[in-house]
XYZ file of C-alpha atoms in Angstrom:
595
model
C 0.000 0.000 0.000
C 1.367 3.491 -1.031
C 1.685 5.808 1.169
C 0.337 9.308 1.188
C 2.542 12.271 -0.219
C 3.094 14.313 2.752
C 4.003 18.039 2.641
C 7.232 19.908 4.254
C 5.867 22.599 6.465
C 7.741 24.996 9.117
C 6.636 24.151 12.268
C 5.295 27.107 14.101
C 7.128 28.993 16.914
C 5.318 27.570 19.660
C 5.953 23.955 18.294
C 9.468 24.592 17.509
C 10.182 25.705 21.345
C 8.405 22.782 22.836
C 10.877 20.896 20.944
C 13.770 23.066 21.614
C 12.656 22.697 25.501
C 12.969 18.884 25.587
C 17.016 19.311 25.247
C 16.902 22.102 27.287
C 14.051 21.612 30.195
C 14.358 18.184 31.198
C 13.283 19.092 34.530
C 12.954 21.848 37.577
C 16.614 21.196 38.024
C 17.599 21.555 34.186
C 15.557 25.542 34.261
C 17.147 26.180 37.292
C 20.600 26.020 35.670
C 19.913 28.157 33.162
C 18.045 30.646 35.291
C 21.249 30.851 37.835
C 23.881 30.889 34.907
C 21.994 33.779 33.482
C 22.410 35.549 36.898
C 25.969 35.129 36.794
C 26.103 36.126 33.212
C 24.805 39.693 34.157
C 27.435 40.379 36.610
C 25.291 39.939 39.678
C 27.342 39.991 43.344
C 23.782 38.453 45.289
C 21.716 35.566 44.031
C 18.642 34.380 45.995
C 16.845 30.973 44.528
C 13.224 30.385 45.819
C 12.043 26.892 44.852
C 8.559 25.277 45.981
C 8.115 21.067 46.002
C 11.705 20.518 44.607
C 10.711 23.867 41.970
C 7.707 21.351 40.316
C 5.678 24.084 41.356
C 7.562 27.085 41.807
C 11.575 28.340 40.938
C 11.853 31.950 41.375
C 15.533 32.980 40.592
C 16.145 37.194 41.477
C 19.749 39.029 41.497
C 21.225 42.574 41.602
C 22.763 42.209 37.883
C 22.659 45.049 35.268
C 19.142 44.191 34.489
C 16.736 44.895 31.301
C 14.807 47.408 29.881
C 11.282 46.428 28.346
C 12.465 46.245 24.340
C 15.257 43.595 26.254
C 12.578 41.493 27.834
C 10.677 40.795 24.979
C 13.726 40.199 22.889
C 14.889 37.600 25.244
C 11.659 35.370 25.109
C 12.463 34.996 21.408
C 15.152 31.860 20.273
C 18.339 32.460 19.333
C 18.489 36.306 20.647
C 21.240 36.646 23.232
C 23.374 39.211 24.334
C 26.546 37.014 25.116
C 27.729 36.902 21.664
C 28.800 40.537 20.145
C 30.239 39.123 17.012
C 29.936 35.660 15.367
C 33.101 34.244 17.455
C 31.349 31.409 19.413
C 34.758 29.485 20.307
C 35.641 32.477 22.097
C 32.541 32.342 23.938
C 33.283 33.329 27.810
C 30.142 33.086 29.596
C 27.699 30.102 30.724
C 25.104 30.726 28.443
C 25.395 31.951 24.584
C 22.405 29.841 22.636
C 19.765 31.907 23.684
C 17.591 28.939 23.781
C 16.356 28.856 27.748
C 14.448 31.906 28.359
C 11.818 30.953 25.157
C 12.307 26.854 25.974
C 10.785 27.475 29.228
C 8.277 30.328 28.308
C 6.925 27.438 26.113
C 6.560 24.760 28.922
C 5.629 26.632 32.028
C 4.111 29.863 33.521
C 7.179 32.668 33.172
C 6.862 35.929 34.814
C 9.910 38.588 33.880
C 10.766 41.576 36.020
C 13.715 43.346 35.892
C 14.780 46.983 35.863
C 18.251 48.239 34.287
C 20.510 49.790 36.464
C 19.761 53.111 34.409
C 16.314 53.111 33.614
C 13.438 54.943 35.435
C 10.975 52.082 36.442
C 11.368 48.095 36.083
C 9.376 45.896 33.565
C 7.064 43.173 33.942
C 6.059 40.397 31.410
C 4.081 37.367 31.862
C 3.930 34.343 29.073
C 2.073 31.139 29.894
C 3.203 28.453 27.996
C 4.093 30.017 25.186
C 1.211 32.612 24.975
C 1.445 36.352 26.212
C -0.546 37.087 29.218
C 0.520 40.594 30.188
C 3.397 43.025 29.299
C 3.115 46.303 31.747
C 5.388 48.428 34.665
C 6.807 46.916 37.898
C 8.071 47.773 41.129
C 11.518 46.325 41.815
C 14.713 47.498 42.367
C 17.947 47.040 39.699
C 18.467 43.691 39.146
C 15.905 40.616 37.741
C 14.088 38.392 38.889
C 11.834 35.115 36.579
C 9.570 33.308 37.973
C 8.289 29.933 36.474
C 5.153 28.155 37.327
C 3.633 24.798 36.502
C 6.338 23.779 35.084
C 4.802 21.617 32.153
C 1.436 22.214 33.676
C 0.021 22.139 29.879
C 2.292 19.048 28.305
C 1.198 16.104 30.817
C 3.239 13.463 28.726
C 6.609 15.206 29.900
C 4.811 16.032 33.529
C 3.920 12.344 34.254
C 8.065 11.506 33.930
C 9.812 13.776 36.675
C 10.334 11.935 39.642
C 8.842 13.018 43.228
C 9.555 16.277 44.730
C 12.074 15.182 46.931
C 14.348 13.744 44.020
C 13.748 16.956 42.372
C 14.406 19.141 45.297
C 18.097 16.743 45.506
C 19.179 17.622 41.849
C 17.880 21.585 42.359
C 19.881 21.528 45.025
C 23.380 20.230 43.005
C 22.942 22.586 40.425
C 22.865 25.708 42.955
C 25.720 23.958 45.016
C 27.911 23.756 41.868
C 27.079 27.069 40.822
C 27.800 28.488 44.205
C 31.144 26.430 43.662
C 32.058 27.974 40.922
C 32.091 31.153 41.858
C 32.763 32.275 45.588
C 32.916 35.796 45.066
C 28.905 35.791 44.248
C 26.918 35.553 47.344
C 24.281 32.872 46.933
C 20.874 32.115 49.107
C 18.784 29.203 48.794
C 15.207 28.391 49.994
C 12.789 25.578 49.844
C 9.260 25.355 50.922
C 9.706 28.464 53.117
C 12.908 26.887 54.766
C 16.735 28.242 53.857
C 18.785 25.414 52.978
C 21.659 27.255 52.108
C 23.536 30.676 52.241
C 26.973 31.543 51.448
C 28.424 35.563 51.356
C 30.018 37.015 48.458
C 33.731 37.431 48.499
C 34.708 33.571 49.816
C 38.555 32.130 49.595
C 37.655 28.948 47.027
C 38.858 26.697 49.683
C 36.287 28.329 52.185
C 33.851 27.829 49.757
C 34.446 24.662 49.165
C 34.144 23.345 52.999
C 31.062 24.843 53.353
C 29.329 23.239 50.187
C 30.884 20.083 49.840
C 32.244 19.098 53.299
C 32.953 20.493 56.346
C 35.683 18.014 56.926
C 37.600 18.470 53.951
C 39.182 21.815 56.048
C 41.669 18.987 57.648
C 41.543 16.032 55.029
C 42.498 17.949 51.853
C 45.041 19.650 50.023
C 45.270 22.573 47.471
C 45.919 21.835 44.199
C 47.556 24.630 41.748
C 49.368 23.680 38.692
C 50.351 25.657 35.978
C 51.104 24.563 32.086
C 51.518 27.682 29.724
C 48.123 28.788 29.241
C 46.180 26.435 31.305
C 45.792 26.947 35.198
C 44.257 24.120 37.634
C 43.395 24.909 40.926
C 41.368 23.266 43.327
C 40.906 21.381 46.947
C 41.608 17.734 46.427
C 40.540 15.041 49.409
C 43.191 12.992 50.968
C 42.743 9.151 49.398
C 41.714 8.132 53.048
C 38.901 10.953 53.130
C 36.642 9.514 50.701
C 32.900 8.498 49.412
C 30.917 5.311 47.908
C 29.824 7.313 45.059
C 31.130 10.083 43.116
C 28.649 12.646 43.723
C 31.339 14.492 45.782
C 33.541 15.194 42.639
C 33.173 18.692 41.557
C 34.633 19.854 38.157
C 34.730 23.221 36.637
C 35.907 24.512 32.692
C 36.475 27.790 32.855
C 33.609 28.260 35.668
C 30.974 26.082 33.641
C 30.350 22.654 35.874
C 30.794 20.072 34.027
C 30.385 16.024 34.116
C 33.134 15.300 31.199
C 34.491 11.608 30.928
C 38.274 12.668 30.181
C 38.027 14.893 33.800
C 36.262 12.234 35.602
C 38.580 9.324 34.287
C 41.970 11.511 35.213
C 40.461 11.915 38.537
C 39.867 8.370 38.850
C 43.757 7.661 37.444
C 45.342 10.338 39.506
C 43.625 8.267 42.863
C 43.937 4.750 40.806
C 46.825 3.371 43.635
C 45.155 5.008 46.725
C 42.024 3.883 46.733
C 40.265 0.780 46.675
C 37.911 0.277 43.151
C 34.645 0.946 44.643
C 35.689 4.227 46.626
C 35.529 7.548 44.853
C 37.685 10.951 45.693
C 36.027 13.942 47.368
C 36.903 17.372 45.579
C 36.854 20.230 43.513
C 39.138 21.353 40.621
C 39.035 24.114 37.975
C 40.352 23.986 35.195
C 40.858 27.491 33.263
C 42.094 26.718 29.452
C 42.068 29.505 26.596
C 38.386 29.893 25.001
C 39.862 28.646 21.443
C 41.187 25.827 23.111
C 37.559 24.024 24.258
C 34.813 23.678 22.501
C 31.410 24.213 24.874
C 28.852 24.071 22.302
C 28.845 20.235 22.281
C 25.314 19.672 23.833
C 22.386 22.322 24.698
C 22.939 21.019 28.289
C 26.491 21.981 27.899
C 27.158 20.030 30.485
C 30.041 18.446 27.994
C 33.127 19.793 26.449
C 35.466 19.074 24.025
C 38.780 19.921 24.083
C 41.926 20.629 21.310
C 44.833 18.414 23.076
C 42.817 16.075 25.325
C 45.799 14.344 25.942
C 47.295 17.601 27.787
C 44.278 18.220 30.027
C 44.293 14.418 30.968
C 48.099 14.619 32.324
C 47.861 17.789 33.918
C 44.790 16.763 36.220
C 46.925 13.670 36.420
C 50.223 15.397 37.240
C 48.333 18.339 39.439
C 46.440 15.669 41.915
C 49.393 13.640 42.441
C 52.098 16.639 42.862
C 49.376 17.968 45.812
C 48.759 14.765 47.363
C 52.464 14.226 47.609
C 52.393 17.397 49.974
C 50.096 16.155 52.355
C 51.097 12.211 51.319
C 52.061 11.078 55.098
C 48.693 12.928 56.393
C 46.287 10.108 57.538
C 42.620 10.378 58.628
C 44.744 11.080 62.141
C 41.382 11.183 64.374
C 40.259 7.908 64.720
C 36.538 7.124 63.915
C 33.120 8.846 66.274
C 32.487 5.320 66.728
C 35.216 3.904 67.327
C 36.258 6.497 70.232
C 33.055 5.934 71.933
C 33.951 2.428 72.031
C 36.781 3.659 74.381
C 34.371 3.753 77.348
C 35.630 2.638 80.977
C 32.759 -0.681 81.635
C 31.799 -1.764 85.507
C 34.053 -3.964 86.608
C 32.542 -7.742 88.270
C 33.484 -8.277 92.175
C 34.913 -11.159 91.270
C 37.454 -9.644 88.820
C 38.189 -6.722 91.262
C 40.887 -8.407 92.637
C 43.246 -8.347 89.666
C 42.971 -6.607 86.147
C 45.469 -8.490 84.707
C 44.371 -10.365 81.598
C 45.002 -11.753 78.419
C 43.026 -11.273 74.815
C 38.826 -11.425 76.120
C 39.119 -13.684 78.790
C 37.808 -13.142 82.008
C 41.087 -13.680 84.562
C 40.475 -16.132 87.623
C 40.961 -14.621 91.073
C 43.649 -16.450 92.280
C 45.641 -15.981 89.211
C 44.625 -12.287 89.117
C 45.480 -12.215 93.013
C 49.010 -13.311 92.410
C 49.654 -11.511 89.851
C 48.791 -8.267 91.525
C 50.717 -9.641 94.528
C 53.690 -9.924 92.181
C 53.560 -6.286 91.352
C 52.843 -5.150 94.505
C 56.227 -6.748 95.725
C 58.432 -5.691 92.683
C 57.333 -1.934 93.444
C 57.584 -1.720 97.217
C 61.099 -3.196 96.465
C 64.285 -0.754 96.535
C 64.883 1.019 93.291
C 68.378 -1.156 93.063
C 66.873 -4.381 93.464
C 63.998 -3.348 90.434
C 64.900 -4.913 86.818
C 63.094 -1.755 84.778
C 63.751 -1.866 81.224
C 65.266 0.755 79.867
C 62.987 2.439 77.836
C 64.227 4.900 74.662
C 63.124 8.880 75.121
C 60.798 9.925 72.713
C 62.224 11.541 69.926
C 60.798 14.317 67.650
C 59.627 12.256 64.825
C 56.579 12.591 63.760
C 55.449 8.721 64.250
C 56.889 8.642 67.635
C 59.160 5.460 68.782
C 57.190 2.154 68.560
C 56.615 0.741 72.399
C 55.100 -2.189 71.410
C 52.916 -4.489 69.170
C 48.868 -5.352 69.501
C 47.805 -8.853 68.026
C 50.535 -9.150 65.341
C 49.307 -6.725 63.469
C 49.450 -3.184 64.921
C 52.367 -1.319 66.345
C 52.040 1.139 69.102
C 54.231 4.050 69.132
C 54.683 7.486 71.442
C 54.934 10.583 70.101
C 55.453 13.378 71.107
C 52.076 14.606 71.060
C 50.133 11.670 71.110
C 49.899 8.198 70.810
C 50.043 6.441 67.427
C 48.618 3.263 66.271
C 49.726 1.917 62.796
C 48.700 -0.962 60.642
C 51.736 -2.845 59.982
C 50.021 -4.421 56.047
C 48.832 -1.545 55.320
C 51.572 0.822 55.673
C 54.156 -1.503 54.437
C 52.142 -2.535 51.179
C 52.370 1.189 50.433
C 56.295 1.482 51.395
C 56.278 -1.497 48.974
C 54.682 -0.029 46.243
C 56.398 3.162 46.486
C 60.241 1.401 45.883
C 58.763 -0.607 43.112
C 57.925 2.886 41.615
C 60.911 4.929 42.295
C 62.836 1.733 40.861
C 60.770 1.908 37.871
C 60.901 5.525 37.317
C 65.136 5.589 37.266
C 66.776 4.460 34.966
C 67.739 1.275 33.984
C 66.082 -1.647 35.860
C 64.502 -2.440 38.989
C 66.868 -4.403 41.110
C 65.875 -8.746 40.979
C 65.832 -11.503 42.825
C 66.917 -14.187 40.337
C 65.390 -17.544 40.997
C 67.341 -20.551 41.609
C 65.248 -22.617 39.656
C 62.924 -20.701 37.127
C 59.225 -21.304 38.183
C 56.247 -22.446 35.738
C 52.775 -21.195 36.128
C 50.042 -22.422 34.496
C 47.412 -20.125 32.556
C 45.088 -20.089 29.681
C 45.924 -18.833 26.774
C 44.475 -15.497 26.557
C 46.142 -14.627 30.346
C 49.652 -15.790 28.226
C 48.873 -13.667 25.926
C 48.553 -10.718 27.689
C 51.658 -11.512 29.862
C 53.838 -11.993 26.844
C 52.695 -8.252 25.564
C 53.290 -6.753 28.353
C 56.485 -8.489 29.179
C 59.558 -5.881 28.721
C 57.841 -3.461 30.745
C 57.368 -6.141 33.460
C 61.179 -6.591 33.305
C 61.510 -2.803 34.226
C 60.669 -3.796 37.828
C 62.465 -7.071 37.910
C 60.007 -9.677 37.004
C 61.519 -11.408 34.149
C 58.674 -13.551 32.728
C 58.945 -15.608 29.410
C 56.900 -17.706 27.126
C 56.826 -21.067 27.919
C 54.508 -23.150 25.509
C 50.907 -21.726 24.844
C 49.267 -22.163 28.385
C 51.803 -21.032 31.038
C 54.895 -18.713 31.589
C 58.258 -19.206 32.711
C 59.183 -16.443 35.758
C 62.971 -16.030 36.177
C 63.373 -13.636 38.487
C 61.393 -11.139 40.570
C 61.480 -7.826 42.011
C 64.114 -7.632 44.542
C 61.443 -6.332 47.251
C 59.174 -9.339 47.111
C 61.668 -12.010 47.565
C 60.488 -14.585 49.153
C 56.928 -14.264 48.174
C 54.281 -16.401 46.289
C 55.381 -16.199 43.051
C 52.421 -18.240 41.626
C 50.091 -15.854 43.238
C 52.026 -13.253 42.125
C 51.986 -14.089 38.358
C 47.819 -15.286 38.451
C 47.496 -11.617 39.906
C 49.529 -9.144 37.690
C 47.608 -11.417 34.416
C 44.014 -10.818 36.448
C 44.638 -7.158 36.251
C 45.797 -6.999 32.488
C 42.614 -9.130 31.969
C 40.607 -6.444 33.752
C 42.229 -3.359 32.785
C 42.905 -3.805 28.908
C 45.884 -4.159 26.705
C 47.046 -0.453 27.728
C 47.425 -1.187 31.229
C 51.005 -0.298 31.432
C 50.602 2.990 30.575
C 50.549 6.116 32.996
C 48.245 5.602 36.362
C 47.247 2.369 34.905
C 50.395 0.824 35.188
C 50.280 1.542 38.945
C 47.499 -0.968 39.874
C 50.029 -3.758 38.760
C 52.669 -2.271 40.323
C 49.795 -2.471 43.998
C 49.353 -6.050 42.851
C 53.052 -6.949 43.503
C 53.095 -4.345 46.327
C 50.582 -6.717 47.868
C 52.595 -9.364 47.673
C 56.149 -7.954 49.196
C 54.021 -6.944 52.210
C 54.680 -7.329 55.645
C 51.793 -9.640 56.897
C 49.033 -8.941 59.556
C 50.134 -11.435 62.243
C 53.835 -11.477 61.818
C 55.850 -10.309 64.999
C 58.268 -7.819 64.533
C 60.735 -6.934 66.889
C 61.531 -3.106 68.097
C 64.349 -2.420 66.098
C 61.753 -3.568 62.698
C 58.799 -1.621 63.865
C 60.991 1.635 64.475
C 62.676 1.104 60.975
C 58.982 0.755 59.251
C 58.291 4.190 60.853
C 60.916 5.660 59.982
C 60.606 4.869 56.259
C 56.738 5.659 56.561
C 57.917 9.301 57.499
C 60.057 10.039 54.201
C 57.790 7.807 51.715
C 55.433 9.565 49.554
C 51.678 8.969 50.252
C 52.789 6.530 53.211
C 49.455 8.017 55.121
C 47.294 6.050 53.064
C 47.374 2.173 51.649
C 47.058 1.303 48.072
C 43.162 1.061 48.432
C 42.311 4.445 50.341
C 42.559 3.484 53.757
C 44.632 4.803 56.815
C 47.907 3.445 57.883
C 48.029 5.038 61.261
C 45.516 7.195 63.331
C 46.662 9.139 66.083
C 45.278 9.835 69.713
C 46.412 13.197 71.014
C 47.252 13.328 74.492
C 43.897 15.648 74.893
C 42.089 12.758 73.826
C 43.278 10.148 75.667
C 42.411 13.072 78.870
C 39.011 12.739 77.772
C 38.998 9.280 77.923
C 40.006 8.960 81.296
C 37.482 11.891 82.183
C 40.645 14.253 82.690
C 38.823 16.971 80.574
């Protein structure tokens, strides 16, 4: 059957912004944006955000910017009329908004009110369009500045009403846009309410990294570092989370071109490299980086969202996030998450102690002592102190020096060591801080020139893979020789290891081998390139480790914190978490109700 001939028609305006407002106005949140970003874009210093159930209802947007006169209004409401592009140079665009699609977009979907007054003109200007039709067009009363208003947001279109979400998951993405926004620029005052309640306020004129505690975390004050990094024309700068300060999801991550937020794959996948040995695969960084580039140099007009960017030399931005979040963590690399957990202090609680037990409190692991044992042993200690001093066998006990990890006094199940320092006392996970010692040698080693130092094996050792795992090992072989582990060929399902790195003699080297091919397997063909190389190189650091349960003597555990204080990023193991917390003598006062 033939079908009918069908005739090319323009759509009409209405239509055509309806369409237009489907890229644009995908939801309260999506407005918002563009209602804030054209605050910012008239050089306002103050801008206050009403929003009503999550802005399904109400978003009211006002700020002391240069303002419009009436001719401006109108002009505004119309597609493609902007006043952010003087000339036809749009890759040397330099504010947030340029397509002069929003305004119209959301005329067309929702109930927009317009009032603003130029900072020269006589009396403000009112207009009112309701989904796409003018309502009213008359004076106002307001002082210099704007403020829009939108209504019913899609009161008219029910088959785009019926798919935003509830007002509370709308009220959490309004929310994100303003806090990025606010982010972006700290020297513009920002005030937020919702449902007649202020959710947030910050003044005009912040430092960025005072800006950036109050609207991402409080806590990143002591758990971050600054980043600043400069590369001819292009300038990062930003607060970056210690690896041990971090979140299950990535909503935390804050990234800025040129002021514009963005959520850009390249920035969000150097992030994740620059982090890739500090934190485990599932944990995500907590910060906030800007990255200012020449206009010519990115392309924003990607997506009406423009949320995405493009850029010339992606390769450039990539390493310099790269470079820039490693150089700054380096600063602050022996910083740990020092305070131990809320939790886990009030866990430090002194408990009643049973009659029975209050003869002696000497014990062992969890078990309750017996009396008579207690007794004696209390006895004991009773006798060796009433003794004279002479006739006292005290060991000697080393002063405590002014490192920063204190002298170790001891060890806790086999797997902790227990230092004094001078202003505290300092507990540190024996795995976990020498896995990262570990991983830092095979590094440096790889990083010189030459090759890592090997252990050559007396007799070369076979292990047994399939093919593909061969494969992979066999590609990636000479740069596995860089830190001394030799591997070759050896018939199509196994490999032949002659030697490995000097700092894991002694280890598994079957385990070692089924590891390193695992994470080619799971990272790709390119693994040994740049930060990806370093999640083999935390494979084998795994392996070289110092074991949770192995006894050390004093003269070990000093010589592990000694290292830990001059090795890079020693405050943190290869997956994210602390390698010592310390208790400062004011806490341990508290615990003993001392203050």
């Amino acid at each position: 059957m033939s079908q009918p001939a069908r005739t090319i028609r323009r759509l009409p305006e209405n239509l055509v912004n309806r369409i237009a407002a489907g890229e644009v106005v995908e939801r309260p949140a999506s407005a918002l944006k563009e209602l804030v970003e054209n605050a910012i874009d008239a050089g306002a210093s103050q801008i206050s955000v009403r929003l009503a159930e999550g802005g399904l209802s109400l978003i009211e947007v006002t700020d002391d910017g240069c303002g419009m006169r009436a001719e401006e209004i109108a002009l505004a409401l119309e597609r493609h009329a902007t006043s952010k592009l003087p000339d036809e140079a749009i890759e040397q665009v330099a504010t947030l908004g340029f397509r002069g699609e929003a305004l119209p977009s959301i005329a067309s979907v929702a109930r927009v009110t317009i009032e603003s007054r130029a900072g020269t003109a006589g009396e403000a200007w009112a207009r009112v369009v309701d989904h796409g039709m003018l309502v009213s067009d008359g004076p106002a009363a307001l002082p210099p500045g704007t403020r829009v208003r939108v209504e019913d947001l899609f009161g008219k279109v029910p088959a785009r009403r019926k798919f935003l979400r509830s007002p509370r998951a709308e009220w959490s993405a309004s929310l994100n846009v303003v806090r990025r926004l606010a982010l972006a620029r700290p020297d513009i005052g920002f005030t937020l309410e919702h449902d007649g309640r202020r959710a947030l306020q910050v003044q005009p004129g912040d430092t960025l990294a005072s800006r950036t505690a109050q609207l991402v975390a409080r806590e990143l004050h002591d758990n971050a570092v600054a980043v600043d990094l400069v590369r001819g024309a292009f300038h990062l700068v930003g607060v970056a989370g210690l690896p041990t300060y971090n979140r299950g999801v990535a909503d935390h991550q804050y990234l800025f071109v040129n002021g514009r937020p963005v959520k850009d794959k390249l920035l969000i996948g150097a992030v994740r490299g620059a982090y890739a040995d500090m934190l485990a695969r599932d944990r995500h960084a907590v910060l906030a980086l800007f990255l200012e580039v020449p206009p010519e140099e990115v392309d924003v007009n990607v997506h009406p969202a423009k949320t995405e960017v493009r850029f010339r030399d992606p390769a450039l931005v990539r390493g310099m996030i790269v470079s820039g979040l490693r150089q700054a963590l380096m600063t602050g690399d022996r910083r740990s998450a020092q305070a131990p957990d809320a939790a886990a202090m009030r866990a430090w609680q002194a408990e009643p102690i049973a009659p029975a037990a209050q003869a002696g409190l000497f014990f062992q692991g969890n078990a309750a002592p017996r009396v008579s044992e207690a007794g004696q042993a209390w006895r004991g200690y009773e006798a060796a102190m009433m003794a004279p001093p002479a006739a006292r066998a005290e060991p000697a006990l080393e002063a405590v020096p002014s490192h920063p990890l204190g002298v170790a006094r001891g060890q806790i199940a086999a797997t902790y060591i227990v230092a004094e320092a001078e202003d505290g006392l300092v507990l540190v996970d024996q795995h976990a801080a020498h896995e990262r010692l570990v991983l830092e040698r095979l590094r440096a080693a790889g990083a010189g020139e030459g090759t890592a130092p090997a252990q050559a094996l007396l007799l070369p050792e076979v292990v047994e893979l399939d093919e593909p795992s061969c494969d992979r090992l066999e590609e990636a072989a000479a740069e596995l020789a860089a830190y001394g582990l030799a591997l070759e060929r050896f018939g199509p399902a196994a490999m032949l290891v002659r030697s490995v790195p000097a700092v894991l003699r002694g280890g598994d080297v079957q385990a070692l081998v089924r590891d390193v091919a695992d994470d080619l397997a799971k990272n790709g063909a390119a693994l040994l390139l740049g930060e990806k190389r370093d999640l083999v190189l935390a494979t084998m650091a795994c392996h070289g480790s110092v074991r949770a349960g192995r006894v050390l003597s004093v003269a070990e555990m000093n010589a592990l914190l000694r290292e830990m204080e001059v090795t890079p990023r020693s405050g943190q193991c290869n997956h994210g978490r602390p390698t010592w917390i310390k208790l400062a003598h004011g806490d341990i006062e508290k615990l003993f109700g001392r203050k």
